[in-house]
Amino acid sequence: MDPRRFSDLITFSRVAETRSFTVAAQSLGVTQSAVSQTVKRLEADLGIRLLSRSTRSLTPTAAGEQLLATLAPNVAELDAKLADLERLREEPGGQLRVTCGKHAADTFVWPAFSKLLAAHPDIEGELSVEDRYVDIVAERFDVGIRMRDNLELDMISVPVGPSLRSVVVGAPGYLDACKAPDTPRDLSRHRCIGFRNAGGILSPWSFERDGRTETVKVASSIIVNDGDALVAAACAGMGLAYMLKDLAAPFLQDGQLIEVLGNWSPPFSGYHAYYSSRRHPPPAVTLFLDLLQQEI
């Protein structure tokens, strides 16, 4: 086969799978214009239209679907074989790009990441710490670490890190002035401090007791988008706050904060490491996941 034809087929496959010239270009490391021209060239060579384009959508034609159905398993098999060859190396190496939020990085990701790099100096590591959702395929990360609720369906995920627990806390002065809530519904008569996550959404306050779950949409008297600011506002007596116990623990211990609704906040399985189901994990990824699972 003409090497150019093989490259064109791979490009078409990526566009057809992602339904986007932009996403395909990002994953291939080329420009959107180059991807578009490649697909046009392939269509011209074959004498048949492979993609149906409009201003709002991009979908394979019937011929494109047939071609994709042939290409996809063969490309996947080739990727798997190449990954198997990489495993033959005695010492894992290459690049390992990981993305996670600050809390995960501080509590268990960095210890595992630094331990891996110290033990395997041929691995080129990159740890990106940011709380926004990251499309690891489009942005070419090997592993992402997020809460399970935020994972896409086509990802392979494994639980990592310790169990987590959310708590509702308030300053002693605030609770002296306002009776502590006995149930989540009592929060309606309290000032509450809201947290806006990286997706721009106010984080819900979720509770569980005796197998029954309850989610409360509180009226926030103040809203922050930073964990440290959330703790500071609670310590200042500005209202009740909902946060991971890890963040509140030092302030609970020294008496600056008091936990309420404790019997409505059982531990839960927290973070999951995830990677694309479309590729076989290289040795560096496998070793990193093993280290992360030791933290459970």
PDB file of N, CA and C in Angstrom, residues 100-111 127 129 247:
ATOM      1  N   CYS A 100      -4.828  15.697  37.010  1.00  0.00           N
ATOM      2  CA  CYS A 100      -5.681  15.484  38.188  1.00  0.00           C
ATOM      3  C   CYS A 100      -5.944  16.824  38.855  1.00  0.00           C
ATOM      4  N   GLY A 101      -6.881  16.826  39.801  1.00  0.00           N
ATOM      5  CA  GLY A 101      -7.160  18.025  40.577  1.00  0.00           C
ATOM      6  C   GLY A 101      -6.181  18.196  41.725  1.00  0.00           C
ATOM      7  N   LYS A 102      -6.235  19.366  42.345  1.00  0.00           N
ATOM      8  CA  LYS A 102      -5.262  19.687  43.394  1.00  0.00           C
ATOM      9  C   LYS A 102      -5.398  18.772  44.611  1.00  0.00           C
ATOM     10  N   HIS A 103      -6.623  18.476  45.030  1.00  0.00           N
ATOM     11  CA  HIS A 103      -6.801  17.633  46.209  1.00  0.00           C
ATOM     12  C   HIS A 103      -6.215  16.254  45.986  1.00  0.00           C
ATOM     13  N   ALA A 104      -6.497  15.657  44.825  1.00  0.00           N
ATOM     14  CA  ALA A 104      -5.945  14.330  44.520  1.00  0.00           C
ATOM     15  C   ALA A 104      -4.422  14.381  44.452  1.00  0.00           C
ATOM     16  N   ALA A 105      -3.888  15.447  43.843  1.00  0.00           N
ATOM     17  CA  ALA A 105      -2.432  15.568  43.742  1.00  0.00           C
ATOM     18  C   ALA A 105      -1.789  15.633  45.119  1.00  0.00           C
ATOM     19  N   ASP A 106      -2.366  16.409  45.997  1.00  0.00           N
ATOM     20  CA  ASP A 106      -1.783  16.596  47.325  1.00  0.00           C
ATOM     21  C   ASP A 106      -1.876  15.341  48.186  1.00  0.00           C
ATOM     22  N   THR A 107      -2.978  14.600  48.059  1.00  0.00           N
ATOM     23  CA  THR A 107      -3.213  13.502  48.992  1.00  0.00           C
ATOM     24  C   THR A 107      -2.561  12.188  48.589  1.00  0.00           C
ATOM     25  N   PHE A 108      -2.538  11.868  47.276  1.00  0.00           N
ATOM     26  CA  PHE A 108      -1.962  10.556  46.934  1.00  0.00           C
ATOM     27  C   PHE A 108      -1.320  10.464  45.550  1.00  0.00           C
ATOM     28  N   VAL A 109      -1.641  11.376  44.636  1.00  0.00           N
ATOM     29  CA  VAL A 109      -1.089  11.244  43.285  1.00  0.00           C
ATOM     30  C   VAL A 109       0.401  11.583  43.253  1.00  0.00           C
ATOM     31  N   TRP A 110       0.777  12.718  43.861  1.00  0.00           N
ATOM     32  CA  TRP A 110       2.182  13.109  43.806  1.00  0.00           C
ATOM     33  C   TRP A 110       3.106  12.072  44.450  1.00  0.00           C
ATOM     34  N   PRO A 111       2.775  11.501  45.617  1.00  0.00           N
ATOM     35  CA  PRO A 111       3.662  10.472  46.179  1.00  0.00           C
ATOM     36  C   PRO A 111       3.886   9.299  45.219  1.00  0.00           C
ATOM     37  N   LEU A 127       2.985  16.049  35.193  1.00  0.00           N
ATOM     38  CA  LEU A 127       1.799  16.055  36.043  1.00  0.00           C
ATOM     39  C   LEU A 127       1.135  17.421  35.924  1.00  0.00           C
ATOM     40  N   VAL A 129      -1.809  19.718  37.173  1.00  0.00           N
ATOM     41  CA  VAL A 129      -2.743  19.833  38.295  1.00  0.00           C
ATOM     42  C   VAL A 129      -3.710  20.977  38.030  1.00  0.00           C
ATOM     43  N   LEU A 247     -10.042  18.514  53.827  1.00  0.00           N
ATOM     44  CA  LEU A 247      -9.826  19.961  53.851  1.00  0.00           C
ATOM     45  C   LEU A 247     -10.144  20.554  55.218  1.00  0.00           C
TER      46      LEU A 247
END
